[in-house]
Amino acid sequence: MYDYIENIIPKDRMLFEEPMSRHTTFRVGGEAECLIQIKEEEELIKLVPYLNQIGQKYFILGNGSNLLVGDKGYRGIVISLGGGMNKIRVDGNRIYVQAGALLSQTAINAREAGLSGMEFAVGIPGSVGGGIVMNAGAYDGEMKQITESVKLMDVEGRILTLDNDTMEFGYRTSIIKNRPFVVLEVVLNLQTGEKEKIQQKMDELMAKRISKQPLNFPSAGSTFKRPEGYFAGKLIMDAGMRGYSIGGARVSDKHCGFIVNTGTATAADIKEVIEEVQERVKERFQVTLEPEVVFLGDF
């Protein structure tokens, strides 16, 4: 299999037994059997259908900002778009952006082009591809509001383009969430604005983020989706879980919706804290907290 893959991907971009702690914002996780770094769309179009054809397990990785990889690692191939497939092109009010580009960098490019509507994304640490899959958002903004169309690939390598309505965007979800599509490129449709005002709004949102979120510790951002009619952080706080810790994993004192790695956490510690929080909130308020975090590999 790897001999065949070498015909598609240069050997120096195939990292064997690669620690996933280097590729997630939690900074934890065991080794992936192989991590393949993608640079061009064509590589992905050749690789993914081949892996599906032979029944090889794989995972598409963006910036690793919403991912918890088990301490025992992942016995499969991680296909990393981070650092590659990150071209951003502005044409009038539209931005054409590849899946591996960071949301924050895309927002900066939008500002430089005098385009407004993406200010909310300046502090989100994920990739554009990941942002589309989960309809990422913050401060009343979300990808649904600015996405015109999404270029996707199916498991057989066929390319299709879905418009905004067909993407079935919802709260932290899209049509891709439970289907084996891979995001290749996104067309964003923004409004003309003044650079100074765009920057001012970005500064305001970043100041809010810094004041309310524990950005000094590794985390995956908001750990749980917002339950209908509630705020996850308040439920966790009211359940008496502020500062609750196991090993190096801790419910943030600054914002209870965040579980952070204080420096020595294992993936198992983080998973255990997540489960304990879910149990306590369910017991106290009869509300089920659903993680935003994706779990990968063996814990």
XYZ file of C-alpha atoms in Angstrom, residues 18-175:
158
model
C 3.695 10.390 14.021
C 2.718 11.783 17.474
C -0.700 13.399 17.090
C 0.067 15.715 20.023
C 1.935 17.767 17.393
C -1.192 18.155 15.290
C -4.009 18.995 17.728
C -4.731 22.123 19.748
C -5.214 19.967 22.881
C -1.498 19.007 22.484
C -2.218 15.392 23.447
C -2.619 12.133 21.549
C -0.682 9.003 20.652
C 0.876 8.091 17.318
C -0.851 7.782 13.973
C 0.294 4.804 11.933
C 1.050 7.263 9.125
C 0.369 10.969 8.660
C 0.352 12.117 5.045
C 0.828 15.809 4.296
C -1.211 16.976 1.309
C -0.032 19.956 -0.734
C -2.203 19.831 -3.858
C -5.854 19.052 -4.525
C -4.843 16.477 -7.177
C -3.003 14.429 -4.543
C -6.173 14.183 -2.472
C -8.260 13.274 -5.524
C -5.930 10.342 -6.260
C -5.316 9.210 -2.680
C -8.789 9.086 -1.107
C -10.479 6.867 -3.755
C -7.536 4.447 -3.567
C -7.815 4.154 0.229
C -11.579 3.592 -0.049
C -11.067 1.006 -2.767
C -8.737 -1.101 -0.607
C -10.764 -0.546 2.587
C -8.002 1.355 4.393
C -9.090 3.379 7.432
C -8.227 7.096 7.207
C -9.094 10.449 8.785
C -9.042 13.905 7.162
C -7.292 16.429 9.430
C -7.554 20.204 9.178
C -5.927 22.216 11.952
C -6.735 19.678 14.706
C -8.655 22.293 16.666
C -11.727 20.199 17.449
C -10.078 16.827 17.877
C -9.112 14.549 20.764
C -6.833 11.680 19.733
C -6.502 8.768 22.155
C -3.233 8.099 24.005
C -2.894 4.741 22.243
C -2.980 6.488 18.893
C -4.785 5.841 15.637
C -4.125 2.695 13.625
C -4.877 4.222 10.284
C -3.793 6.994 7.955
C -4.240 10.650 8.894
C -4.492 12.851 5.807
C -3.374 16.318 6.867
C -4.463 19.385 4.900
C -2.935 21.799 7.422
C -0.052 23.667 5.811
C -1.122 22.586 2.323
C -4.166 23.153 0.107
C -4.332 26.640 1.599
C -4.585 28.951 -1.396
C -6.828 32.012 -0.986
C -7.951 34.056 -4.002
C -10.102 37.191 -3.931
C -12.246 38.082 -6.936
C -14.590 41.012 -6.400
C -16.840 40.217 -3.422
C -15.986 36.519 -3.552
C -13.155 34.642 -1.878
C -12.112 31.272 -3.314
C -10.382 29.368 -0.531
C -8.999 25.845 -0.309
C -9.985 23.565 2.569
C -6.596 23.624 4.306
C -6.494 27.412 4.733
C -7.042 28.743 8.242
C -10.295 30.564 8.983
C -8.303 33.299 10.746
C -6.010 33.847 7.732
C -9.000 33.928 5.382
C -10.623 36.576 7.585
C -7.421 38.652 7.413
C -7.348 38.337 3.611
C -10.979 39.473 3.525
C -10.098 42.530 5.615
C -7.162 43.383 3.337
C -9.511 43.219 0.345
C -12.022 45.490 2.114
C -14.590 42.712 2.454
C -16.859 42.449 5.491
C -18.848 39.537 6.932
C -16.066 37.263 8.101
C -14.899 39.228 11.135
C -16.397 36.600 13.473
C -13.856 34.020 12.255
C -10.681 35.939 13.102
C -10.182 34.125 16.418
C -11.399 30.655 15.385
C -8.373 28.327 15.241
C -9.774 25.824 12.697
C -9.374 25.333 8.965
C -11.924 26.395 6.358
C -12.711 22.742 5.530
C -13.375 21.903 9.170
C -15.331 25.130 9.545
C -17.630 24.096 6.706
C -18.165 20.558 8.033
C -19.344 21.840 11.423
C -20.687 25.240 10.316
C -18.222 26.940 12.655
C -19.282 30.195 14.225
C -18.753 32.709 16.979
C -20.366 35.930 18.191
C -23.543 35.623 16.073
C -21.611 34.815 12.896
C -21.345 31.403 11.206
C -20.107 29.908 7.951
C -23.663 29.440 6.700
C -24.059 33.228 6.430
C -21.128 33.724 4.055
C -20.820 30.457 2.090
C -22.018 30.582 -1.515
C -20.909 27.100 -2.593
C -18.681 24.197 -1.597
C -16.616 22.028 -3.938
C -16.571 18.467 -2.603
C -15.188 15.053 -3.493
C -16.980 11.783 -2.841
C -15.304 8.479 -1.909
C -14.858 7.522 -5.554
C -13.098 10.757 -6.440
C -16.061 12.405 -8.183
C -16.216 16.173 -7.809
C -19.475 17.944 -7.028
C -20.414 21.491 -6.057
C -23.206 22.159 -3.571
C -24.824 25.549 -3.050
C -25.643 27.008 0.356
C -29.153 25.519 0.577
C -27.998 22.032 -0.426
C -25.296 22.088 2.277
C -28.014 21.701 4.948
C -26.178 23.973 7.387
C -27.462 23.855 10.950
C -26.090 24.540 14.419
C -22.574 23.016 14.313
C -23.536 20.703 11.466
C -23.843 20.376 7.682
C -24.617 17.715 5.096
